[in-house]
Structures are given as C-alpha cells and as structure tokens.
mmCIF file of C-alpha atoms in Angstrom:
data_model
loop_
_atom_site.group_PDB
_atom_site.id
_atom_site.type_symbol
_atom_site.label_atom_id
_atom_site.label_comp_id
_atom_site.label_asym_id
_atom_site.label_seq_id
_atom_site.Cartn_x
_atom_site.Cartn_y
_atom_site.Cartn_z
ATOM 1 C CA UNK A 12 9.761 -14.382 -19.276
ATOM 2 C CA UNK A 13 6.206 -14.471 -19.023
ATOM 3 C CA UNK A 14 4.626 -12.893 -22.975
ATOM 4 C CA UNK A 15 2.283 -10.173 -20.150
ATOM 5 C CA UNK A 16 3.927 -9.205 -16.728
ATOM 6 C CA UNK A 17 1.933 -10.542 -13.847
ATOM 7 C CA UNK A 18 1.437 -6.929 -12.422
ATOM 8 C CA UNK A 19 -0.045 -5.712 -16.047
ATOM 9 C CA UNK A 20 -2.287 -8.538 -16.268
ATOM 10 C CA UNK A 21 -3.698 -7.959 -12.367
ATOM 11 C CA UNK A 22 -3.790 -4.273 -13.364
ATOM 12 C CA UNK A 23 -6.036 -5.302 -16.295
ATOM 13 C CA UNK A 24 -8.807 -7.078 -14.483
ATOM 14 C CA UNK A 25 -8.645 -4.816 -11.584
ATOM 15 C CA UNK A 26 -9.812 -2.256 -14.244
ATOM 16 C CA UNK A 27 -12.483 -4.785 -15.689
ATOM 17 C CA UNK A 28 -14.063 -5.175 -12.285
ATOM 18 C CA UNK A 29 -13.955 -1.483 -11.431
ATOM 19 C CA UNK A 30 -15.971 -0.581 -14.907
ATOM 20 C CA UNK A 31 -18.835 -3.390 -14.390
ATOM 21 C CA UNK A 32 -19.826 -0.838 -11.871
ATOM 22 C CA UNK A 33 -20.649 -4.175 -9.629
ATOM 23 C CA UNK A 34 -18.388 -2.770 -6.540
ATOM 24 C CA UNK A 35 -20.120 -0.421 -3.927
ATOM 25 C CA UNK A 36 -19.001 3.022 -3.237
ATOM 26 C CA UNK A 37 -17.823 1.897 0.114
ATOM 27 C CA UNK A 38 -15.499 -0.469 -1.214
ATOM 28 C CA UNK A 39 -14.217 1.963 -4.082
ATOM 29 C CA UNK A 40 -13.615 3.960 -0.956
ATOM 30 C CA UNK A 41 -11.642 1.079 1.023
ATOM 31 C CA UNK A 42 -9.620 0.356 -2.261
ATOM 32 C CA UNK A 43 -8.179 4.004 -2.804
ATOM 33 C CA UNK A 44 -7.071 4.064 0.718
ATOM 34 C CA UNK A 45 -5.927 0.642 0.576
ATOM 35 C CA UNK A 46 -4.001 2.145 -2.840
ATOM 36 C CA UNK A 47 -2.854 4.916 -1.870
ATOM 37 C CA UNK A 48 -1.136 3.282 1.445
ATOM 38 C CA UNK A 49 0.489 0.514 -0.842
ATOM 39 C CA UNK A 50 1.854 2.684 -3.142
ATOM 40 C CA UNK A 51 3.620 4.754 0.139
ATOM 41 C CA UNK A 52 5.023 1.956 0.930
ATOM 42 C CA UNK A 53 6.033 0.331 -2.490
ATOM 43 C CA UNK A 54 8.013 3.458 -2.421
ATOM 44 C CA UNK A 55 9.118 3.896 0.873
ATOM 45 C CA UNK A 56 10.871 0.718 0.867
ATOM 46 C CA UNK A 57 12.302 1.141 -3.153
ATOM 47 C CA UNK A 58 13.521 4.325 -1.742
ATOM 48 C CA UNK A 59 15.155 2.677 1.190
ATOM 49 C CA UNK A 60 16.554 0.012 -0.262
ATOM 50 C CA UNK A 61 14.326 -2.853 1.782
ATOM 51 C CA UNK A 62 14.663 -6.426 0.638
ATOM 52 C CA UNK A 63 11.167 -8.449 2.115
ATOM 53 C CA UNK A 64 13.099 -11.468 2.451
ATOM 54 C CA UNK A 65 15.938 -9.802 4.904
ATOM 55 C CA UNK A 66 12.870 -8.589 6.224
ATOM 56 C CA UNK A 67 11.023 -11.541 6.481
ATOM 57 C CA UNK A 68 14.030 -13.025 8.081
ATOM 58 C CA UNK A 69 14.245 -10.719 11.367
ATOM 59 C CA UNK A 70 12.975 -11.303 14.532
ATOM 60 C CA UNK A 71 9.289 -10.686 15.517
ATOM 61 C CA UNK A 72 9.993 -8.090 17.712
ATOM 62 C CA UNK A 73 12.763 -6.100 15.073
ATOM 63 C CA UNK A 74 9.302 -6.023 12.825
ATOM 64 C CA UNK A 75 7.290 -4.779 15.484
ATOM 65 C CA UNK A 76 9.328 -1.931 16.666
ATOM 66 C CA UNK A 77 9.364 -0.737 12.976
ATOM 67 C CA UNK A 78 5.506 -1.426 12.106
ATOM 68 C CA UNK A 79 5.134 1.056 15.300
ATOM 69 C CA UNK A 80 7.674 3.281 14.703
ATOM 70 C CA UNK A 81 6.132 3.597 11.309
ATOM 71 C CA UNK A 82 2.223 4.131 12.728
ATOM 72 C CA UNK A 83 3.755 6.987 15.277
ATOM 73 C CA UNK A 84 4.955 8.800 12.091
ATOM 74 C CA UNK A 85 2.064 8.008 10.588
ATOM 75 C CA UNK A 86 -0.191 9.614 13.326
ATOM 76 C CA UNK A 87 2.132 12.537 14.022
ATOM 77 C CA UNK A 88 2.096 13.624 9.962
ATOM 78 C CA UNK A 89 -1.752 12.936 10.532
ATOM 79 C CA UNK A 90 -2.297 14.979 13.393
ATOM 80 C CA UNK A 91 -0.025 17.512 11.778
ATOM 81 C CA UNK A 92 -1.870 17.384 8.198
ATOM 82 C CA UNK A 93 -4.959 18.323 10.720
ATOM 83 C CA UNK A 94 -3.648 21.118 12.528
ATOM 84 C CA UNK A 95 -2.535 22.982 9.291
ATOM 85 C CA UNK A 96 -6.073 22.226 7.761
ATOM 86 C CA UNK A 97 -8.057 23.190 10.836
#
C-alpha cells in the first residue's frame, strides 16, 4: 500500500490551493456546493450499498431513470426546504 492514501494526499493540496488565497469567491462558492453534493452522495450510495462498477454496467436508460428519480427528490426536498423557510 501506498506510504500516503491517495485521498489524504488530494486532500492536502486541495488545502494548499485554498490558503494561497489565488481562487475567487465565486469558485470557493462553486466548490462548497460541488462538496457538499459529493459528500450526499458518497454517502447515499455507502449507505445503500451501490457498487459503481454494477453501476457502470447497466443500461443507459436504468441510469437515467435513477439520475431523474434522484433530481425529482432533489427538487421536491428543495421546494419543501423553501416552503418551511418562507
């Protein structure tokens, strides 16, 4: 095994870069959204039990049904989230 994980040494530089202060706000902004959607999924699919490669496997159509399935949710927790707020 590798002497640093990948993941530890990507989190690393991600946290050299964000220090230089060299990114704009608007992509700081981008990148915690980006984040905070990965990290839903990350643990959507640990908590699921999804394996990418059975995944990668299916049919185009299988994928698409879910990836909208998953945006309807998505919208409806959204539109929710709003309604509560407002």
């Amino acid at each position: 095994p590798p002497l640093v994980p990948l993941f530890i040494a990507g989190f690393a530089a991600m946290v050299l870069l964000r220090s230089t202060g060299w990114l704009p706000p608007e992509v700081l902004g981008a990148a915690g959204l980006l984040q905070d959607v990965l990290l839903a999924m990350a643990l959507f699919g640990l908590g699921t039990g999804i394996r990418l490669r059975e995944l990668a496997r299916g049919s185009a159509a299988s994928l698409a049904a879910a990836l909208l399935a998953w945006l309807l949710i998505a919208l409806l927790g959204l539109a929710a989230a709003w309604l509560i707020a407002g």
